[in-house]
Coordinates of C-alpha atoms in Angstrom, one line a residue:
Chain A
X1072 CA 46.9 40.9 25.0
X1073 CA 45.7 40.8 21.4
X1074 CA 42.7 38.5 21.0
X1075 CA 43.3 35.6 18.8
X1076 CA 41.1 36.0 15.8
X1077 CA 39.2 32.9 15.0
X1078 CA 38.1 32.8 11.4
X1079 CA 35.6 30.1 10.6
X1080 CA 35.2 29.1 7.0
X1081 CA 31.6 29.1 5.8
X1082 CA 30.5 26.1 3.8
X1083 CA 28.4 27.1 0.8
X1084 CA 26.7 24.0 -0.4
X1085 CA 24.1 22.7 -2.9
X1086 CA 21.8 20.0 -1.7
X1087 CA 19.7 17.8 -3.9
X1088 CA 16.9 15.9 -2.2
X1089 CA 15.9 12.7 -4.1
X1090 CA 13.4 10.0 -3.2
X1091 CA 15.3 6.7 -3.8
X1092 CA 18.5 4.8 -4.4
X1093 CA 18.2 5.0 -8.2
X1094 CA 17.8 8.8 -8.1
X1095 CA 20.8 9.1 -5.7
X1096 CA 23.0 7.1 -8.1
X1097 CA 21.9 9.0 -11.2
X1098 CA 22.3 12.5 -9.6
X1099 CA 25.7 11.7 -8.1
X1100 CA 26.7 10.6 -11.6
X1101 CA 25.2 13.8 -13.1
X1102 CA 27.3 16.0 -10.7
X1103 CA 30.4 14.0 -11.6
X1104 CA 29.6 14.5 -15.2
X1105 CA 29.4 18.3 -14.8
X1106 CA 32.8 18.2 -13.0
X1107 CA 34.2 16.1 -15.8
X1108 CA 33.0 18.8 -18.2
X1109 CA 35.1 21.4 -16.4
X1110 CA 32.5 22.9 -14.0
X1111 CA 33.5 23.5 -10.4
X1112 CA 30.2 22.0 -9.2
X1113 CA 29.5 20.8 -5.7
X1114 CA 26.3 19.0 -4.7
X1115 CA 25.3 16.8 -1.9
X1116 CA 22.7 14.2 -2.9
X1117 CA 20.4 13.4 0.1
X1118 CA 18.2 10.4 -0.2
X1119 CA 15.0 10.9 1.7
X1120 CA 13.8 7.3 1.0
X1121 CA 10.4 8.5 0.0
X1122 CA 8.8 11.7 -1.4
X1123 CA 11.1 14.7 -0.4
X1124 CA 8.4 16.8 1.2
X1125 CA 9.2 19.9 3.3
X1126 CA 9.5 17.9 6.5
X1127 CA 12.0 15.6 5.0
X1128 CA 14.0 18.4 3.5
X1129 CA 14.0 20.3 6.7
X1130 CA 15.3 17.3 8.5
X1131 CA 18.0 16.8 5.9
X1132 CA 19.1 20.5 6.1
X1133 CA 19.2 20.4 9.9
X1134 CA 21.3 17.3 9.8
X1135 CA 23.8 18.9 7.4
X1136 CA 24.0 22.0 9.6
X1137 CA 24.6 19.9 12.7
X1138 CA 27.2 17.6 11.0
X1139 CA 29.2 20.4 9.6
X1140 CA 32.2 21.8 11.6
X1141 CA 31.8 25.2 10.0
X1142 CA 28.7 27.3 9.5
X1143 CA 26.7 26.3 6.5
X1144 CA 24.8 28.3 3.9
X1145 CA 22.8 26.6 1.3
X1146 CA 23.3 28.1 -2.1
X1147 CA 20.7 25.9 -3.7
X1148 CA 18.2 23.3 -2.4
X1149 CA 16.9 21.1 -5.1
X1150 CA 13.9 18.7 -4.8
X1151 CA 13.7 15.9 -7.3
X1152 CA 10.7 13.6 -7.5
X1153 CA 8.6 11.5 -9.9
X1154 CA 5.5 13.3 -11.2
X1155 CA 3.5 10.1 -11.0
X1156 CA 3.8 10.0 -7.2
X1157 CA 0.7 12.1 -6.9
X1158 CA -1.3 9.5 -8.9
X1159 CA 0.1 6.2 -7.5
X1160 CA 0.1 7.0 -3.8
X1161 CA -1.8 9.2 -1.4
X1162 CA 0.6 12.1 -1.8
X1163 CA -0.5 15.7 -1.7
X1164 CA 1.4 18.0 -4.1
X1165 CA 2.9 20.6 -1.7
X1166 CA 2.4 24.3 -2.0
X1167 CA 5.9 24.7 -3.5
X1168 CA 5.9 28.5 -3.1
X1169 CA 5.3 28.1 0.6
X1170 CA 7.9 25.4 0.9
X1171 CA 10.4 27.6 -0.8
X1172 CA 9.5 30.6 1.5
X1173 CA 9.8 28.4 4.6
X1174 CA 13.2 26.9 3.6
X1175 CA 14.6 30.3 2.7
X1176 CA 13.4 31.9 5.9
X1177 CA 14.6 29.2 8.3
X1178 CA 17.6 27.6 6.7
X1179 CA 19.8 30.2 5.0
X1180 CA 18.7 28.9 1.6
X1181 CA 19.4 31.2 -1.2
X1182 CA 17.8 29.3 -4.1
X1183 CA 15.2 26.6 -4.4
X1184 CA 14.2 24.6 -7.4
X1185 CA 12.4 21.4 -8.3
X1186 CA 13.2 18.7 -10.8
X1187 CA 10.2 16.9 -12.0
X1188 CA 11.1 13.5 -13.3
X1189 CA 8.4 12.8 -15.9
X1190 CA 6.8 10.5 -15.1
X1191 CA 9.4 8.7 -13.1
X1192 CA 13.2 8.4 -12.8
X1193 CA 12.9 5.1 -14.7
X1194 CA 11.8 7.0 -17.7
X1195 CA 15.2 8.8 -17.5
X1196 CA 17.0 5.4 -17.5
X1197 CA 15.1 4.4 -20.6
X1198 CA 16.5 7.5 -22.4
X1199 CA 19.6 5.3 -22.7
X1200 CA 17.9 2.0 -23.3
X1201 CA 20.9 0.7 -25.4
X1202 CA 23.3 1.0 -22.5
X1203 CA 20.7 -0.4 -20.1
X1204 CA 20.1 -3.5 -22.2
X1205 CA 23.9 -3.9 -22.7
X1206 CA 24.5 -3.6 -18.9
X1207 CA 21.9 -6.2 -18.3
X1208 CA 23.3 -8.5 -21.0
X1209 CA 20.1 -8.4 -22.9
X1210 CA 19.8 -8.4 -26.7
X1211 CA 19.7 -4.9 -28.2
X1212 CA 16.3 -5.7 -29.8
X1213 CA 14.7 -6.6 -26.5
X1214 CA 11.3 -4.9 -26.2
X1215 CA 10.2 -3.2 -23.1
X1216 CA 6.9 -4.2 -21.6
X1217 CA 4.9 -2.4 -18.9
X1218 CA 2.3 0.3 -18.3
X1219 CA 4.9 2.9 -17.4
X1220 CA 8.7 3.5 -17.2
X1221 CA 9.0 1.9 -13.7
X1222 CA 7.2 -1.3 -14.8
X1223 CA 9.3 -1.4 -18.0
X1224 CA 12.6 -1.2 -16.1
X1225 CA 11.4 -3.7 -13.5
X1226 CA 10.5 -6.1 -16.3
X1227 CA 13.9 -5.7 -17.9
X1228 CA 15.7 -6.4 -14.6
X1229 CA 13.4 -9.3 -14.1
X1230 CA 14.6 -10.9 -17.3
X1231 CA 18.0 -11.3 -15.6
X1232 CA 16.4 -12.5 -12.4
X1233 CA 17.2 -9.3 -10.6
X1234 CA 14.5 -7.5 -8.5
X1235 CA 14.7 -3.8 -9.4
X1236 CA 14.1 -2.0 -6.1
X1237 CA 14.3 1.8 -6.6
X1238 CA 14.3 2.4 -2.9
X1239 CA 16.4 -0.4 -1.4
X1240 CA 18.7 -2.1 -3.9
X1241 CA 21.7 0.2 -4.3
X1242 CA 24.2 -2.6 -4.5
X1243 CA 22.4 -4.4 -7.3
X1244 CA 21.3 -1.4 -9.4
X1245 CA 24.4 0.7 -9.1
X1246 CA 26.7 -1.5 -11.3
X1247 CA 23.9 -1.3 -13.9
X1248 CA 23.2 2.4 -13.6
X1249 CA 26.9 3.2 -13.6
X1250 CA 27.0 1.8 -17.2
X1251 CA 24.4 4.2 -18.5
X1252 CA 25.6 7.1 -20.6
X1253 CA 24.8 10.0 -18.3
X1254 CA 25.4 12.6 -21.0
X1255 CA 22.7 11.0 -23.1
X1256 CA 20.2 11.1 -20.2
X1257 CA 21.2 14.7 -19.5
X1258 CA 20.7 15.7 -23.1
X1259 CA 17.3 14.1 -23.2
X1260 CA 16.3 15.8 -19.9
X1261 CA 18.1 19.2 -20.3
X1262 CA 14.8 21.0 -20.2
X1263 CA 13.9 19.5 -16.8
X1264 CA 17.5 20.2 -15.6
X1265 CA 17.8 23.8 -16.9
X1266 CA 17.2 25.6 -13.6
X1267 CA 19.2 23.0 -11.6
X1268 CA 22.2 23.5 -13.9
X1269 CA 21.9 27.2 -13.7
X1270 CA 21.9 27.1 -9.9
X1271 CA 24.9 24.8 -9.9
X1272 CA 26.8 27.1 -12.2
X1273 CA 26.7 24.8 -15.2
X1274 CA 26.5 27.2 -18.1
X1275 CA 26.6 26.6 -21.8
X1276 CA 27.2 22.9 -21.4
X1277 CA 25.9 22.2 -24.8
X1278 CA 28.7 24.4 -26.3
X1279 CA 31.4 22.2 -24.7
X1280 CA 30.1 19.0 -26.1
Chain B
X1453 CA -7.1 -17.2 -13.5
X1454 CA -10.2 -16.5 -11.5
X1455 CA -10.2 -13.1 -9.8
X1456 CA -11.8 -12.3 -6.4
X1457 CA -12.9 -8.6 -6.4
X1458 CA -15.2 -8.1 -3.5
X1459 CA -16.2 -9.8 -0.3
X1460 CA -19.1 -9.0 2.0
X1461 CA -19.7 -10.5 5.4
X1462 CA -22.5 -10.1 8.0
X1463 CA -23.4 -11.6 11.3
X1464 CA -20.0 -12.8 12.5
X1465 CA -18.8 -11.9 16.0
X1466 CA -18.9 -8.1 16.1
X1467 CA -19.4 -7.8 12.3
X1468 CA -22.7 -6.3 11.5
X1469 CA -21.6 -5.7 7.9
X1470 CA -18.1 -5.7 6.5
X1471 CA -17.5 -5.2 2.8
X1472 CA -14.2 -4.9 1.0
X1473 CA -13.2 -4.2 -2.6
X1474 CA -10.0 -6.2 -3.2
X1475 CA -7.2 -4.5 -5.0
X1476 CA -3.9 -6.3 -5.8
X1477 CA -2.9 -5.3 -2.2
X1478 CA -5.5 -4.1 0.3
X1479 CA -5.0 -3.2 3.9
X1480 CA -7.1 -3.0 7.0
X1481 CA -5.5 -0.2 9.1
X1482 CA -6.6 0.3 12.7
X1483 CA -5.4 0.4 16.3
X1484 CA -5.9 -2.6 18.5
X1485 CA -9.4 -4.0 19.1
X1486 CA -11.0 -2.4 16.1
X1487 CA -11.9 -5.8 14.6
X1488 CA -9.1 -6.4 12.1
X1489 CA -8.6 -10.0 13.0
X1490 CA -12.4 -10.7 13.2
X1491 CA -12.7 -9.4 9.6
X1492 CA -9.9 -11.6 8.4
X1493 CA -11.2 -14.6 10.3
X1494 CA -14.7 -14.1 8.9
X1495 CA -13.3 -14.1 5.4
X1496 CA -11.4 -17.3 6.0
X1497 CA -14.5 -18.8 7.8
X1498 CA -16.7 -18.1 4.7
X1499 CA -14.4 -19.8 2.3
X1500 CA -13.8 -22.7 4.6
X1501 CA -17.5 -23.2 5.0
X1502 CA -17.9 -23.6 1.2
X1503 CA -15.1 -26.3 1.2
X1504 CA -16.2 -28.2 4.3
X1505 CA -18.3 -31.4 4.4
X1506 CA -21.9 -31.0 5.7
X1507 CA -20.9 -32.6 9.0
X1508 CA -18.1 -30.0 9.5
X1509 CA -20.5 -27.3 8.5
X1510 CA -22.9 -28.2 11.2
X1511 CA -20.1 -27.8 13.7
X1512 CA -19.1 -24.4 12.2
X1513 CA -22.7 -23.2 12.4
X1514 CA -22.7 -24.0 16.1
X1515 CA -19.2 -22.8 17.0
X1516 CA -19.5 -20.4 19.9
X1517 CA -16.2 -18.8 19.0
X1518 CA -17.8 -17.1 16.1
X1519 CA -21.5 -16.6 17.1
X1520 CA -22.1 -13.0 17.9
X1521 CA -22.8 -11.9 21.4
X1522 CA -23.2 -8.3 20.4
X1523 CA -26.6 -7.1 21.5
X1524 CA -27.4 -5.8 18.0
X1525 CA -26.0 -8.6 16.0
X1526 CA -26.9 -11.7 18.1
X1527 CA -29.5 -13.8 16.4
X1528 CA -28.8 -12.5 12.9
X1529 CA -27.7 -14.9 10.3
X1530 CA -24.2 -15.3 8.9
X1531 CA -24.1 -13.8 5.4
X1532 CA -21.3 -14.3 2.9
X1533 CA -21.0 -12.9 -0.6
X1534 CA -18.1 -13.0 -3.0
X1535 CA -17.8 -11.2 -6.3
X1536 CA -15.3 -11.7 -9.0
X1537 CA -14.5 -12.8 -12.5
X1538 CA -14.4 -16.5 -13.6
X1539 CA -12.4 -15.5 -16.6
X1540 CA -11.8 -12.4 -18.8
X1541 CA -15.4 -12.4 -20.0
X1542 CA -17.5 -13.6 -17.1
X1543 CA -18.3 -12.0 -13.8
X1544 CA -19.9 -13.9 -10.9
X1545 CA -21.6 -13.2 -7.6
X1546 CA -22.0 -16.1 -5.2
X1547 CA -23.4 -15.9 -1.7
X1548 CA -25.1 -17.9 1.0
X1549 CA -26.4 -17.3 4.5
X1550 CA -27.1 -19.5 7.5
X1551 CA -28.8 -19.3 10.9
X1552 CA -26.4 -20.0 13.7
X1553 CA -27.2 -22.8 16.1
X1554 CA -29.1 -21.8 19.2
X1555 CA -28.2 -23.5 22.4
X1556 CA -30.5 -22.3 25.1
X1557 CA -32.2 -24.8 27.5
X1558 CA -35.6 -23.0 27.3
X1559 CA -35.6 -22.7 23.5
X1560 CA -39.0 -23.7 22.2
X1561 CA -38.1 -23.3 18.5
X1562 CA -36.6 -26.3 16.8
X1563 CA -33.3 -24.8 16.0
X1564 CA -31.0 -27.3 17.6
X1565 CA -28.8 -27.2 14.6
X1566 CA -27.7 -24.3 12.4
X1567 CA -29.1 -24.3 8.9
X1568 CA -28.3 -22.7 5.5
X1569 CA -31.2 -20.5 4.6
X1570 CA -30.2 -18.8 1.4
X1571 CA -27.8 -19.3 -1.5
X1572 CA -27.4 -17.8 -4.9
X1573 CA -25.1 -17.7 -7.9
X1574 CA -25.3 -15.1 -10.6
X1575 CA -23.1 -14.8 -13.7
X1576 CA -22.8 -12.1 -16.3
X1577 CA -21.1 -12.3 -19.6
X1578 CA -19.3 -9.0 -20.5
X1579 CA -19.7 -9.7 -24.2
X1580 CA -23.3 -8.7 -24.6
X1581 CA -24.5 -5.2 -25.3
X1582 CA -26.2 -4.8 -22.0
X1583 CA -24.5 -7.2 -19.7
X1584 CA -27.0 -8.4 -17.0
X1585 CA -26.5 -10.9 -14.3
X1586 CA -28.3 -14.2 -14.8
X1587 CA -29.3 -16.3 -11.8
X1588 CA -28.1 -19.9 -11.9
X1589 CA -28.8 -20.9 -8.3
X1590 CA -31.6 -19.6 -6.1
X1591 CA -32.2 -21.0 -2.7
X1592 CA -34.8 -19.4 -0.6
X1593 CA -34.9 -21.7 2.5
X1594 CA -33.1 -24.6 4.2
X1595 CA -34.6 -27.2 1.9
X1596 CA -35.9 -25.3 -1.1
X1597 CA -33.6 -24.5 -4.0
X1598 CA -33.8 -24.0 -7.7
X1599 CA -31.2 -24.1 -10.5
X1600 CA -30.9 -23.6 -14.2
X1601 CA -30.7 -27.0 -15.8
X1602 CA -29.9 -26.1 -19.4
X1603 CA -28.7 -23.2 -21.5
X1604 CA -32.2 -22.4 -22.6
X1605 CA -33.8 -23.1 -19.2
X1606 CA -34.8 -20.8 -16.4
X1607 CA -33.9 -21.0 -12.7
X1608 CA -36.9 -23.2 -11.8
X1609 CA -35.6 -26.7 -11.6
X1610 CA -35.9 -27.9 -8.0
X1611 CA -33.0 -29.7 -6.3
X1612 CA -33.2 -31.8 -3.2
X1613 CA -31.0 -30.2 -0.5
X1614 CA -30.2 -30.8 3.1
X1615 CA -30.0 -27.8 5.5
X1616 CA -26.2 -28.2 5.9
X1617 CA -25.5 -28.8 2.2
X1618 CA -24.7 -26.1 -0.3
X1619 CA -26.3 -26.2 -3.8
X1620 CA -22.9 -25.2 -5.2
X1621 CA -21.3 -28.4 -3.9
X1622 CA -24.2 -30.6 -5.0
X1623 CA -24.2 -29.2 -8.5
X1624 CA -20.5 -29.9 -8.7
X1625 CA -21.4 -33.5 -9.0
X1626 CA -23.5 -32.8 -12.1
X1627 CA -20.7 -33.3 -14.6
X1628 CA -22.9 -32.5 -17.6
X1629 CA -24.2 -29.2 -16.3
X1630 CA -23.4 -26.5 -18.9
X1631 CA -21.9 -24.2 -16.2
X1632 CA -20.1 -27.0 -14.4
X1633 CA -16.7 -25.3 -15.0
X1634 CA -17.9 -22.1 -13.4
X1635 CA -19.2 -24.1 -10.4
X1636 CA -15.8 -25.9 -10.1
X1637 CA -13.9 -22.6 -10.2
X1638 CA -16.0 -20.9 -7.6
X1639 CA -16.0 -24.0 -5.3
X1640 CA -12.2 -24.2 -5.5
X1641 CA -11.3 -20.6 -4.8
X1642 CA -8.3 -20.8 -2.5
X1643 CA -7.4 -18.4 0.2
X1644 CA -4.4 -18.8 2.4
X1645 CA -3.4 -17.3 5.7
X1646 CA 0.3 -16.5 6.0
X1647 CA 1.3 -16.8 9.6
X1648 CA 3.5 -13.7 10.4
X1649 CA 2.8 -13.8 14.2
X1650 CA 4.3 -17.2 14.9
X1651 CA 7.8 -17.6 16.1
X1652 CA 9.7 -17.5 12.8
X1653 CA 12.0 -20.3 13.8
X1654 CA 9.0 -22.6 13.5
X1655 CA 9.0 -22.1 9.8
X1656 CA 12.5 -23.6 9.6
X1657 CA 12.2 -26.3 12.4
X1658 CA 11.2 -29.9 11.9
X1659 CA 7.4 -30.2 12.6
X1660 CA 6.0 -32.5 15.2
X1661 CA 2.6 -33.9 14.1
X1662 CA 0.2 -35.9 16.1
X1663 CA -0.9 -39.0 14.3
X1664 CA -3.1 -41.8 15.6
X1665 CA -2.5 -40.7 19.1
X1666 CA 1.2 -41.1 18.8
X1667 CA 3.7 -38.4 18.1
X1668 CA 5.4 -38.8 14.7
X1669 CA 8.3 -36.7 13.7
X1670 CA 8.0 -35.2 10.2
X1671 CA 11.6 -34.2 9.5
X1672 CA 11.1 -31.2 7.3
X1673 CA 10.3 -27.5 7.5
X1674 CA 8.0 -26.2 4.7
X1675 CA 10.3 -23.3 3.8
X1676 CA 13.6 -25.2 3.5
X1677 CA 12.0 -27.9 1.4
X1678 CA 10.0 -25.5 -0.7
X1679 CA 13.0 -23.3 -1.4
X1680 CA 15.1 -26.4 -2.3
X1681 CA 12.4 -27.5 -4.8
X1682 CA 12.0 -24.0 -6.2
X1683 CA 15.7 -23.9 -6.8
X1684 CA 15.5 -27.2 -8.7
X1685 CA 12.4 -26.6 -10.6
X1686 CA 11.9 -22.9 -11.1
X1687 CA 15.3 -21.3 -11.1
X1688 CA 14.0 -17.9 -12.3
X1689 CA 11.6 -17.4 -9.4
X1690 CA 14.3 -18.7 -7.0
X1691 CA 16.8 -16.2 -8.2
X1692 CA 14.3 -13.4 -8.0
X1693 CA 13.5 -14.4 -4.5
X1694 CA 17.1 -14.3 -3.6
X1695 CA 17.5 -11.0 -5.3
X1696 CA 14.5 -9.6 -3.3
X1697 CA 15.9 -10.9 0.0
X1698 CA 19.3 -9.5 -0.6
X1699 CA 17.8 -6.1 -1.4
X1700 CA 16.0 -6.2 1.9
X1701 CA 18.8 -7.7 3.9
X1702 CA 21.9 -6.5 2.2
X1703 CA 24.3 -8.3 4.5
X1704 CA 23.3 -11.6 2.9
X1705 CA 25.5 -12.6 0.0
X1706 CA 24.3 -16.0 -0.7
X1707 CA 21.3 -18.2 0.0
X1708 CA 21.4 -21.9 -0.8
X1709 CA 18.7 -24.4 0.2
X1710 CA 20.2 -27.8 0.6
X1711 CA 19.1 -31.4 1.0
X1712 CA 20.7 -33.5 3.7
X1713 CA 20.2 -37.0 2.5
X1714 CA 19.8 -39.9 4.9
X1715 CA 21.4 -42.3 2.5
X1716 CA 24.1 -43.1 5.0
X1717 CA 21.7 -44.4 7.6
X1718 CA 21.9 -48.1 8.1
X1719 CA 18.6 -49.7 7.3
X1720 CA 17.5 -53.3 7.0
X1721 CA 16.2 -54.5 3.7
X1722 CA 12.8 -55.3 5.0
X1723 CA 12.3 -52.0 6.9
X1724 CA 8.8 -50.6 6.2
X1725 CA 9.9 -47.1 5.7
X1726 CA 13.0 -44.9 5.8
X1727 CA 13.4 -41.4 7.2
X1728 CA 12.6 -38.7 4.7
X1729 CA 15.4 -36.3 3.6
X1730 CA 16.0 -33.2 5.6
X1731 CA 16.3 -29.7 4.2
X1732 CA 18.1 -26.6 5.4
X1733 CA 18.9 -23.1 4.1
X1734 CA 22.5 -22.2 4.1
X1735 CA 23.4 -18.5 4.1
X1736 CA 26.5 -16.5 3.8
X1737 CA 26.7 -13.0 5.3
X1738 CA 29.3 -10.5 4.2
X1739 CA 31.3 -10.1 7.4
X1740 CA 31.2 -13.7 8.5
X1741 CA 34.1 -16.1 8.1
X1742 CA 31.8 -19.0 7.3
X1743 CA 28.4 -19.9 6.1
X1744 CA 25.6 -20.4 8.5
X1745 CA 21.9 -21.5 8.7
X1746 CA 19.2 -19.1 7.8
X1747 CA 17.4 -19.7 11.0
X1748 CA 20.3 -18.2 12.9
X1749 CA 19.6 -14.9 11.3
X1750 CA 17.4 -12.2 12.8
X1751 CA 13.7 -12.6 13.4
X1752 CA 13.0 -9.9 10.8
X1753 CA 15.1 -11.7 8.1
X1754 CA 13.3 -15.0 8.8
X1755 CA 9.9 -13.3 8.6
X1756 CA 10.8 -11.5 5.3
X1757 CA 11.9 -14.8 3.8
X1758 CA 8.8 -16.6 5.0
X1759 CA 6.5 -13.9 3.7
X1760 CA 8.1 -13.7 0.2
X1761 CA 8.4 -17.5 -0.2
X1762 CA 4.8 -17.9 0.9
X1763 CA 3.7 -15.3 -1.7
X1764 CA 5.6 -17.1 -4.5
X1765 CA 4.2 -20.4 -3.4
X1766 CA 0.7 -19.1 -3.3
X1767 CA 0.9 -17.5 -6.7
X1768 CA 2.3 -20.7 -8.2
X1769 CA -0.4 -22.8 -6.4
X1770 CA -3.2 -20.5 -7.8
X1771 CA -4.3 -19.1 -4.5
X1772 CA -6.7 -16.2 -5.1
X1773 CA -6.4 -14.4 -1.8
X1774 CA -3.6 -14.2 0.8
X1775 CA -4.4 -13.0 4.3
X1776 CA -1.6 -11.6 6.4
X1777 CA -1.9 -10.2 9.9
X1778 CA 0.4 -7.4 11.0
X1779 CA 2.6 -7.3 8.0
X1780 CA 5.0 -4.9 9.6
X1781 CA 5.7 -7.3 12.5
X1782 CA 9.5 -7.3 13.3
X1783 CA 10.2 -5.3 10.1
X1784 CA 11.9 -1.9 10.1
X1785 CA 9.6 0.9 8.8
X1786 CA 12.1 1.8 6.1
X1787 CA 11.9 -1.7 4.6
X1788 CA 8.2 -1.7 4.3
X1789 CA 8.0 0.2 1.0
X1790 CA 10.5 -2.2 -0.5
X1791 CA 8.8 -5.2 1.0
X1792 CA 5.4 -4.2 -0.4
X1793 CA 7.0 -3.6 -3.8
X1794 CA 8.6 -7.1 -3.8
X1795 CA 5.4 -8.7 -2.6
X1796 CA 3.6 -6.9 -5.4
X1797 CA 6.1 -8.2 -8.0
X1798 CA 5.6 -11.8 -6.9
X1799 CA 1.8 -11.7 -6.5
X1800 CA 0.9 -12.3 -10.1
X1801 CA -2.9 -12.8 -10.1
X1802 CA -3.0 -13.5 -6.3
X1803 CA -4.4 -10.7 -4.1
X1804 CA -3.2 -9.8 -0.7
X1805 CA -5.2 -8.5 2.2
X1806 CA -3.2 -7.5 5.3
X1807 CA -3.8 -5.9 8.6
X1808 CA -1.6 -3.3 10.2
X1809 CA -1.1 -1.1 13.2
X1810 CA 1.6 0.9 11.4
X1811 CA 1.1 4.5 10.5
X1812 CA 4.1 4.1 8.2
X1813 CA 2.3 1.9 5.7
X1814 CA -0.4 4.4 4.7
X1815 CA 2.0 6.4 2.6
X1816 CA 2.9 3.5 0.4
X1817 CA -0.7 2.7 -0.7
X1818 CA -3.3 4.4 -2.7
X1819 CA -6.6 5.6 -1.2
X1820 CA -8.7 2.6 -2.5
X1821 CA -6.2 0.2 -0.9
X1822 CA -6.6 1.6 2.5
X1823 CA -9.5 0.5 4.7
X1824 CA -9.5 2.5 7.9
X1825 CA -11.1 1.2 11.2
X1826 CA -13.6 3.5 12.7
X1827 CA -15.0 3.5 16.2
X1828 CA -18.5 2.3 16.5
X1829 CA -20.9 3.1 19.4
X1830 CA -22.5 -0.3 19.1
X1831 CA -19.2 -2.1 19.0
X1832 CA -19.4 -3.1 15.4
X1833 CA -16.5 -3.6 13.1
X1834 CA -16.4 -0.7 10.7
X1835 CA -13.8 -0.4 8.0
X1836 CA -14.1 2.2 5.3
X1837 CA -12.1 4.0 2.6
X1838 CA -11.7 7.7 2.4
X1839 CA -14.1 9.3 -0.1
X1840 CA -12.1 10.1 -3.2
X1841 CA -13.2 13.7 -3.0
X1842 CA -11.9 14.0 0.6
X1843 CA -8.4 12.6 0.1
X1844 CA -6.8 16.0 -0.6
X1845 CA -8.7 17.5 2.3
X1846 CA -7.3 14.9 4.7
X1847 CA -3.8 15.3 3.3
X1848 CA -4.0 19.0 3.8
X1849 CA -5.0 18.7 7.4
X1850 CA -2.3 16.1 8.0
X1851 CA 0.3 18.4 6.4
X1852 CA -0.8 21.4 8.3
X1853 CA -0.4 19.5 11.5
X1854 CA 3.0 18.3 10.4
X1855 CA 1.9 14.7 10.5
X1856 CA 2.2 12.0 8.0
X1857 CA -1.0 10.7 6.5
X1858 CA -0.7 7.5 8.7
X1859 CA -0.2 9.5 11.9
X1860 CA -3.2 11.7 11.1
X1861 CA -5.4 8.7 10.3
X1862 CA -4.5 7.0 13.6
X1863 CA -5.3 10.1 15.5
X1864 CA -8.6 10.2 13.6
X1865 CA -9.4 6.6 14.4
X1866 CA -8.6 7.0 18.1
X1867 CA -10.2 10.4 18.6
X1868 CA -13.3 10.4 16.3
X1869 CA -16.6 10.6 18.2
X1870 CA -18.9 7.7 17.4
X1871 CA -21.0 8.3 14.3
X1872 CA -19.9 11.9 14.2
X1873 CA -20.4 14.0 11.1
X1874 CA -16.7 13.6 10.2
X1875 CA -17.3 9.9 9.7
X1876 CA -20.0 10.4 7.1
X1877 CA -18.2 13.4 5.6
X1878 CA -14.8 11.7 5.1
X1879 CA -15.5 8.0 4.6
X1880 CA -17.4 6.2 1.9
X1881 CA -20.4 4.1 2.8
X1882 CA -20.4 0.4 2.0

């Protein structure tokens, strides 16, 4: 009797680890934008609710492996974080080379890259301050006050009596962040996104605009 | 607003010396029985002592709950010192010490009562080229104290003082004194203890108070009434509070503090009083078919509301320091980061000192905000910060052991040998 051949499809996915709700919303929008621009881009945004260190990323990859019906290979694993995290909290900057080696060795990861949000993801939001003010129903000449991007965004939200919580406020910040012009943010941050876009197969995006 | 920057305590229960630099948020992190509560109580005790009447102070100086029975500390005086800024241009240091009451039948010394034995106030203007502290009060024994009487005078004017009186309080009555405002500010520094360990329903329930030997029902809970008043008088802060609560407890759609008037109660014209209004907090959760009362929500939700409302109230009341025990109590670890962030947003100039058993909190704070309890062979309270030069070293060890910083610190606290080299290597001295 001929043996029935079972062919399992292999899932080839890109995973983007981010550290908070705001990052999750913006990166999902970014991937949508790439698709809208005609790129066949897949990307799963994983919120680690804190700095995406190696331990968090390993946990996330393991979870994705276990949850998938088919075998998984990770084309790209991307780690996005604020650069000020090493100043504001007790956070050691990992040995990224070692992290990359470990992930590639243990989790069928083909490529690894980092996205450094300088100095925080809120600075990215402020790249489209016009839309942010409009979404918050604030006058277009509203000045931003604060020591850094995060404080400035917090203070803008505060003007509308909304507590901006980057880590636990998805329902409140999503309607606002959805109104930002993601292409504008992408253009302002294309240097930081260069390697990420290359791994996701987003080529010559500027030519399409 | 006056800022409180540093507190030092000696000679209280098992505290030989405890000193803490206060940041906006500062934590005492330790396993059980490392003296977190003693440190907090000692701080509250010190400020309460300043505010108390001489008669109450006599009781405090003889209260056996606080007198040390540690072999090394027993017999040593209670020492209290606070440092801060009266305003943007003036720093201050104020301190006092007292001998505890001795209560031994065979005592020959005449120490039947405790007595204040030293007191000082120094101020420094930041405007000068070489800012130096100037002594305004100098007390060297129970009944001998000097003060500066005029802007050109020196600290040599004697003041009559009883052994249970503080010069600070006595000078407060000298309206014309050129630094009367400073005295008033330091005397009135407010600290507040937020009770996170009590049954949270008690924050919402009517309070029973004992008055004149008879029970009198006070029909209000502080939180319901406070939120109602906040909604009426400070809409911005009320809406921000609701926003923070609904971030932390996303199932909540609406929070509405209400007043339940007693206007329909029948009352005679000559009745001497009428029952006060009652307050309640109505809440609507997403999946429920009707509104309900906040106190029917989970323990954690009630604690979060109590904590944030108390922070707002303290900030508005001009409280300088808030003390919170076991901040993480009944709260899921993932919420802690957001809770700390919301607290920080509402603090304004108020500072927060909290204790915790939770390894999870360490990663949300910076090194100077983290005071770590260390074991002491002599049974002393010993809280220290990591030396700045050792933070990376500790993080590397934690990372190599696949531990979070908090997990590693707790291992360290529990496993460190008394007074080992690691203690002096890793942790800053007072």
